[in-house]
């Protein structure tokens, strides 16, 4: 069955799809949704059904008597909650009929997730450019800053996504870590390996709130080339190590996990190597990870594209010792 939404994007936010289970104690979809969304006022849910705001995959509105046997999925627009406006602003570095490239700040989500809906790069771009067809080609974690690519029309999405799937995009990141004890800029070794080095691991992401972990002994599925740009003291007075990272793969939290495994976890990381309690964003110490460059041959124009973030990492060494 096609998953193309039967409802349009509204205020930059796409519709939500809900699967209706075939078995259960519910005789109608309305009963199921009332049980599923127990935090909602049942009268408001019935009002939305009566108003034709909830539709099946064919775009036709359901009614109070529609049964699970009639619809595998229903679609609706989420009611937009009051949402705190994030002060972090994205910058558009490039835009044409096919592609939009954004320089994303720390703390801004790429796409709607959890408590963030309107305050995401995707929704902001759709509203800002008055284009409901904008879609991300890849994603960055909310704490990570740097380059994110979006397509501007549905016909372009597949060809640009295939670049990442076929590993035909050269990605360069920068990170800053606390200076490891005994760092020798002449020997240039990390965890017994001479830099530059290639780190290969088998990473497993259980999903949900659980962290990505390494599984020794299994075939590698994550690869990153790492070099050291330098070391010194940051503006905040921290002894730091500044690294350059070129991931060949794109596993969840890949760079964060691999640097932690090398004994140089990224400054500001509240998940690796230790999961810290949830806390408000700290503008004084955002995750020191930046998606610096993207380079590829454009599959539509044939041009070599090279984009570079204009952002900097606040803890990069200002008083360099090498």
Short mmCIF file of C-alpha atoms in Angstrom, two decimals:
data_model
loop_
_atom_site.label_atom_id
_atom_site.label_comp_id
_atom_site.label_asym_id
_atom_site.label_seq_id
_atom_site.Cartn_x
_atom_site.Cartn_y
_atom_site.Cartn_z
CA UNK A 1 0.00 0.00 0.00
CA UNK A 2 1.24 3.50 -0.84
CA UNK A 3 2.23 5.59 2.18
CA UNK A 4 1.81 8.89 0.32
CA UNK A 5 -0.09 11.17 2.72
CA UNK A 6 -3.68 11.87 1.65
CA UNK A 7 -3.55 15.18 3.57
CA UNK A 8 -1.40 18.20 2.67
CA UNK A 9 1.37 19.80 4.71
CA UNK A 10 -0.13 22.48 6.96
CA UNK A 11 1.88 25.30 8.55
CA UNK A 12 5.03 23.44 7.53
CA UNK A 13 3.99 20.28 9.41
CA UNK A 14 3.09 17.08 7.60
CA UNK A 15 0.15 14.87 8.62
CA UNK A 16 0.55 11.97 11.03
CA UNK A 17 -0.22 8.36 10.13
CA UNK A 18 -1.72 6.04 12.74
CA UNK A 19 -1.93 2.26 12.30
CA UNK A 20 -5.25 0.73 13.32
CA UNK A 21 -4.79 -2.75 14.82
CA UNK A 22 -7.00 -5.42 13.28
CA UNK A 23 -7.56 -7.17 16.59
CA UNK A 24 -8.62 -5.65 19.87
CA UNK A 25 -11.58 -4.85 22.08
CA UNK A 26 -12.61 -1.85 19.93
CA UNK A 27 -15.60 -2.06 17.63
CA UNK A 28 -14.87 1.31 16.02
CA UNK A 29 -11.82 3.41 15.15
CA UNK A 30 -13.21 6.15 17.37
CA UNK A 31 -13.12 3.77 20.36
CA UNK A 32 -9.54 2.76 19.55
CA UNK A 33 -8.36 6.36 19.21
CA UNK A 34 -10.07 7.34 22.46
CA UNK A 35 -8.19 4.54 24.24
CA UNK A 36 -4.94 5.25 22.38
CA UNK A 37 -4.98 8.97 23.15
CA UNK A 38 -6.29 8.82 26.69
CA UNK A 39 -4.73 12.21 27.43
CA UNK A 40 -7.18 13.84 24.97
CA UNK A 41 -10.73 14.88 25.72
CA UNK A 42 -12.94 12.21 24.06
CA UNK A 43 -15.45 14.91 23.10
CA UNK A 44 -12.72 16.81 21.20
CA UNK A 45 -11.69 13.64 19.38
CA UNK A 46 -15.30 13.00 18.31
CA UNK A 47 -15.58 16.63 17.21
CA UNK A 48 -12.58 16.18 14.93
CA UNK A 49 -14.05 12.98 13.49
CA UNK A 50 -17.40 14.66 12.88
CA UNK A 51 -15.60 17.59 11.22
CA UNK A 52 -13.92 15.22 8.73
CA UNK A 53 -10.41 15.96 10.05
CA UNK A 54 -9.40 12.27 10.28
CA UNK A 55 -9.20 10.37 7.00
CA UNK A 56 -8.35 6.95 5.67
CA UNK A 57 -5.55 6.17 3.21
CA UNK A 58 -7.89 6.99 0.32
CA UNK A 59 -8.45 10.49 1.68
CA UNK A 60 -12.07 9.93 2.66
CA UNK A 61 -13.09 11.03 6.14
CA UNK A 62 -13.94 8.37 8.68
CA UNK A 63 -17.02 8.67 10.88
CA UNK A 64 -17.94 7.52 14.37
CA UNK A 65 -19.01 4.12 13.07
CA UNK A 66 -15.93 3.32 10.91
CA UNK A 67 -14.41 0.00 11.97
CA UNK A 68 -10.82 -1.27 12.12
CA UNK A 69 -11.71 -3.72 9.35
CA UNK A 70 -12.27 -0.77 6.99
CA UNK A 71 -8.95 1.02 7.50
CA UNK A 72 -5.42 -0.18 8.18
CA UNK A 73 -4.25 3.41 8.67
CA UNK A 74 -5.79 6.79 9.34
CA UNK A 75 -4.22 10.20 8.83
CA UNK A 76 -4.70 13.46 10.70
CA UNK A 77 -2.96 16.73 11.52
CA UNK A 78 -1.53 16.98 14.99
CA UNK A 79 -2.88 19.85 17.00
CA UNK A 80 0.08 22.17 17.40
CA UNK A 81 0.98 22.65 21.06
CA UNK A 82 2.38 25.80 22.60
CA UNK A 83 6.05 25.47 21.80
CA UNK A 84 8.91 27.55 23.12
CA UNK A 85 10.66 29.38 20.31
CA UNK A 86 14.29 28.26 20.10
CA UNK A 87 16.78 31.13 19.80
CA UNK A 88 19.09 29.08 17.59
CA UNK A 89 18.73 30.09 13.92
CA UNK A 90 19.59 28.05 10.85
CA UNK A 91 21.37 29.67 7.88
CA UNK A 92 20.59 28.79 4.27
CA UNK A 93 23.90 28.35 2.44
CA UNK A 94 22.47 27.19 -0.89
CA UNK A 95 19.06 26.90 -2.53
CA UNK A 96 17.91 26.03 -6.04
CA UNK A 97 15.00 24.18 -7.62
CA UNK A 98 16.28 20.81 -6.35
CA UNK A 99 18.44 21.29 -3.28
CA UNK A 100 18.59 23.34 -0.08
CA UNK A 101 21.67 23.24 2.15
CA UNK A 102 21.41 24.58 5.69
CA UNK A 103 24.00 25.38 8.33
CA UNK A 104 22.25 24.08 11.45
CA UNK A 105 23.08 25.40 14.92
CA UNK A 106 23.47 23.30 18.04
CA UNK A 107 20.20 22.39 19.82
CA UNK A 108 17.94 22.74 16.74
CA UNK A 109 16.31 19.42 15.69
CA UNK A 110 16.48 18.50 12.02
CA UNK A 111 12.94 17.06 11.94
CA UNK A 112 9.93 16.93 14.30
CA UNK A 113 10.49 14.61 17.24
CA UNK A 114 9.32 14.47 20.83
CA UNK A 115 8.46 17.92 22.13
CA UNK A 116 9.82 19.67 19.04
CA UNK A 117 7.45 20.19 16.12
CA UNK A 118 7.48 23.69 14.67
CA UNK A 119 10.90 24.49 16.14
CA UNK A 120 12.80 22.23 13.74
CA UNK A 121 14.92 22.95 10.69
CA UNK A 122 12.45 21.14 8.42
CA UNK A 123 9.30 22.98 9.49
CA UNK A 124 11.07 26.33 9.62
CA UNK A 125 12.35 25.84 6.05
CA UNK A 126 8.94 24.84 4.71
CA UNK A 127 7.42 28.00 6.15
CA UNK A 128 10.36 30.26 5.33
CA UNK A 129 10.58 29.14 1.69
CA UNK A 130 6.81 28.57 1.33
CA UNK A 131 7.51 25.06 0.05
CA UNK A 132 5.66 22.09 1.63
CA UNK A 133 7.73 19.63 -0.42
CA UNK A 134 11.03 20.26 1.37
CA UNK A 135 12.33 16.96 2.76
CA UNK A 136 15.61 16.07 4.53
CA UNK A 137 18.11 13.94 2.62
CA UNK A 138 19.91 13.00 5.85
CA UNK A 139 19.84 14.12 9.48
CA UNK A 140 22.03 15.49 12.23
CA UNK A 141 21.44 14.86 15.92
CA UNK A 142 19.84 17.81 17.70
CA UNK A 143 23.03 18.56 19.70
CA UNK A 144 25.24 18.49 16.57
CA UNK A 145 25.82 21.61 14.48
CA UNK A 146 26.65 21.91 10.79
CA UNK A 147 25.51 21.02 7.30
CA UNK A 148 22.18 19.38 6.47
CA UNK A 149 20.82 18.80 2.96
CA UNK A 150 17.15 18.96 1.96
CA UNK A 151 15.44 18.39 -1.37
CA UNK A 152 13.06 21.03 -2.68
CA UNK A 153 10.79 18.79 -4.80
CA UNK A 154 9.66 15.16 -4.51
CA UNK A 155 11.26 14.12 -7.82
CA UNK A 156 14.73 15.03 -6.52
CA UNK A 157 14.58 13.20 -3.21
CA UNK A 158 15.54 9.72 -4.36
CA UNK A 159 18.59 10.68 -6.40
CA UNK A 160 20.11 12.73 -3.59
CA UNK A 161 19.33 10.11 -0.94
CA UNK A 162 21.05 7.51 -3.12
CA UNK A 163 24.29 9.51 -2.82
CA UNK A 164 24.36 8.77 0.91
CA UNK A 165 23.15 5.20 0.51
CA UNK A 166 25.93 4.51 -2.02
CA UNK A 167 28.53 6.39 0.05
CA UNK A 168 29.23 8.90 -2.68
CA UNK A 169 29.24 11.90 -0.33
CA UNK A 170 32.55 12.90 1.28
CA UNK A 171 31.67 14.03 4.82
CA UNK A 172 34.06 15.89 7.11
CA UNK A 173 33.41 16.63 10.78
CA UNK A 174 35.35 18.37 13.52
CA UNK A 175 35.23 17.53 17.21
CA UNK A 176 36.82 18.79 20.40
CA UNK A 177 37.61 16.53 23.35
CA UNK A 178 39.34 16.96 26.66
CA UNK A 179 43.08 16.51 26.15
CA UNK A 180 43.83 12.87 27.03
CA UNK A 181 46.47 12.29 29.74
CA UNK A 182 49.91 11.80 28.28
CA UNK A 183 49.07 13.11 24.80
CA UNK A 184 52.34 13.37 22.88
CA UNK A 185 52.13 15.51 19.71
CA UNK A 186 55.27 13.81 18.39
CA UNK A 187 54.23 10.18 18.94
CA UNK A 188 50.57 11.05 18.05
CA UNK A 189 48.93 7.91 19.43
CA UNK A 190 45.41 7.32 20.73
CA UNK A 191 44.52 4.11 22.53
CA UNK A 192 47.78 2.62 21.24
CA UNK A 193 47.10 3.54 17.59
CA UNK A 194 49.11 6.06 15.58
CA UNK A 195 47.18 9.00 14.19
CA UNK A 196 45.86 9.34 11.52
CA UNK A 197 43.95 6.12 12.06
CA UNK A 198 40.94 4.28 10.68
CA UNK A 199 38.44 3.17 13.32
CA UNK A 200 36.22 0.21 12.43
CA UNK A 201 33.53 -1.10 14.79
CA UNK A 202 30.32 -3.06 14.81
CA UNK A 203 27.74 -0.65 16.22
CA UNK A 204 24.32 -1.71 17.43
CA UNK A 205 21.49 0.72 18.13
CA UNK A 206 18.71 -0.88 20.21
CA UNK A 207 16.42 2.10 19.62
CA UNK A 208 14.36 4.15 22.01
CA UNK A 209 16.25 5.71 24.91
CA UNK A 210 18.99 3.06 24.82
CA UNK A 211 22.44 4.05 23.63
CA UNK A 212 24.36 2.77 20.63
CA UNK A 213 26.95 0.19 21.71
CA UNK A 214 29.95 -1.54 20.15
CA UNK A 215 29.87 -5.32 19.72
CA UNK A 216 33.41 -6.72 19.62
CA UNK A 217 34.00 -9.77 17.47
CA UNK A 218 31.34 -8.93 14.89
CA UNK A 219 32.02 -7.70 11.36
CA UNK A 220 32.50 -3.92 11.30
CA UNK A 221 29.59 -1.85 10.01
CA UNK A 222 30.97 1.58 10.95
CA UNK A 223 34.16 3.18 9.67
CA UNK A 224 35.74 6.56 10.39
CA UNK A 225 39.12 8.05 9.51
CA UNK A 226 40.45 10.26 12.31
CA UNK A 227 43.26 12.81 12.36
CA UNK A 228 44.36 15.37 14.93
CA UNK A 229 44.22 19.03 13.92
CA UNK A 230 45.99 20.18 17.07
CA UNK A 231 45.81 20.64 20.81
CA UNK A 232 45.97 23.55 23.21
CA UNK A 233 43.78 25.58 25.50
CA UNK A 234 40.21 26.63 24.73
CA UNK A 235 38.77 30.10 25.38
CA UNK A 236 37.25 28.65 28.58
CA UNK A 237 40.70 27.50 29.74
CA UNK A 238 40.22 23.78 29.06
CA UNK A 239 43.12 21.67 27.74
CA UNK A 240 41.62 20.20 24.56
CA UNK A 241 42.30 18.00 21.54
CA UNK A 242 40.89 19.11 18.17
CA UNK A 243 40.14 16.26 15.75
CA UNK A 244 39.12 15.88 12.10
CA UNK A 245 36.73 13.03 11.27
CA UNK A 246 35.78 11.52 7.94
CA UNK A 247 33.03 8.91 8.43
CA UNK A 248 32.58 6.47 5.58
CA UNK A 249 29.34 5.14 7.09
CA UNK A 250 26.52 6.89 8.92
CA UNK A 251 25.46 4.82 11.91
CA UNK A 252 23.47 6.41 14.73
CA UNK A 253 25.83 8.36 17.03
CA UNK A 254 28.77 6.79 15.18
CA UNK A 255 31.33 9.53 15.84
CA UNK A 256 30.27 10.02 19.45
CA UNK A 257 30.60 6.30 20.21
CA UNK A 258 33.91 5.84 18.39
CA UNK A 259 35.62 8.81 19.99
CA UNK A 260 34.47 7.69 23.43
CA UNK A 261 35.90 4.23 22.68
CA UNK A 262 39.26 5.86 21.84
CA UNK A 263 39.33 7.57 25.22
CA UNK A 264 38.52 11.04 23.86
CA UNK A 265 34.76 11.51 24.36
CA UNK A 266 33.43 14.72 22.82
CA UNK A 267 33.08 17.65 25.20
CA UNK A 268 29.45 18.37 26.03
CA UNK A 269 28.29 14.82 25.29
CA UNK A 270 25.72 13.70 27.86
CA UNK A 271 25.30 10.19 26.41
CA UNK A 272 28.80 8.82 25.73
CA UNK A 273 30.69 7.34 27.43
CA UNK A 274 28.30 7.87 30.37
CA UNK A 275 24.57 8.50 30.21
CA UNK A 276 24.00 11.58 32.33
CA UNK A 277 20.63 12.71 33.74
CA UNK A 278 18.50 14.81 31.42
CA UNK A 279 19.21 18.51 31.84
CA UNK A 280 18.37 21.78 30.08
CA UNK A 281 20.50 22.72 27.09
CA UNK A 282 23.76 24.35 28.12
CA UNK A 283 24.65 27.14 25.67
CA UNK A 284 27.99 27.49 27.46
CA UNK A 285 29.00 23.96 26.43
CA UNK A 286 27.10 22.53 23.46
CA UNK A 287 28.21 19.19 22.05
CA UNK A 288 31.55 19.94 20.41
CA UNK A 289 30.75 18.21 17.14
CA UNK A 290 30.39 20.01 13.80
CA UNK A 291 29.47 18.69 10.36
CA UNK A 292 32.05 20.85 8.59
CA UNK A 293 32.00 19.84 4.91
CA UNK A 294 29.97 17.91 2.32
CA UNK A 295 31.34 17.19 -1.15
CA UNK A 296 29.74 15.19 -3.97
CA UNK A 297 28.98 15.18 -7.66
CA UNK A 298 25.46 16.50 -8.13
CA UNK A 299 23.38 13.68 -9.70
CA UNK A 300 21.14 16.18 -11.54
CA UNK A 301 23.49 18.94 -12.72
CA UNK A 302 26.70 16.88 -12.86
CA UNK A 303 28.54 19.67 -11.02
CA UNK A 304 30.94 18.99 -8.17
CA UNK A 305 29.32 20.45 -5.06
CA UNK A 306 31.33 21.43 -1.99
CA UNK A 307 29.67 23.03 1.00
CA UNK A 308 31.40 24.22 4.15
CA UNK A 309 29.86 25.22 7.48
CA UNK A 310 30.58 28.74 8.64
CA UNK A 311 30.17 27.78 12.30
CA UNK A 312 32.93 27.17 14.81
CA UNK A 313 33.29 25.00 17.89
CA UNK A 314 33.41 27.13 21.03
CA UNK A 315 35.98 24.87 22.72
CA UNK A 316 38.42 24.63 19.81
CA UNK A 317 41.93 25.58 20.99
CA UNK A 318 42.71 29.28 20.79
CA UNK A 319 46.12 28.94 22.42
CA UNK A 320 47.54 26.16 20.29
CA UNK A 321 50.52 24.17 21.51
CA UNK A 322 51.31 22.56 18.18
#
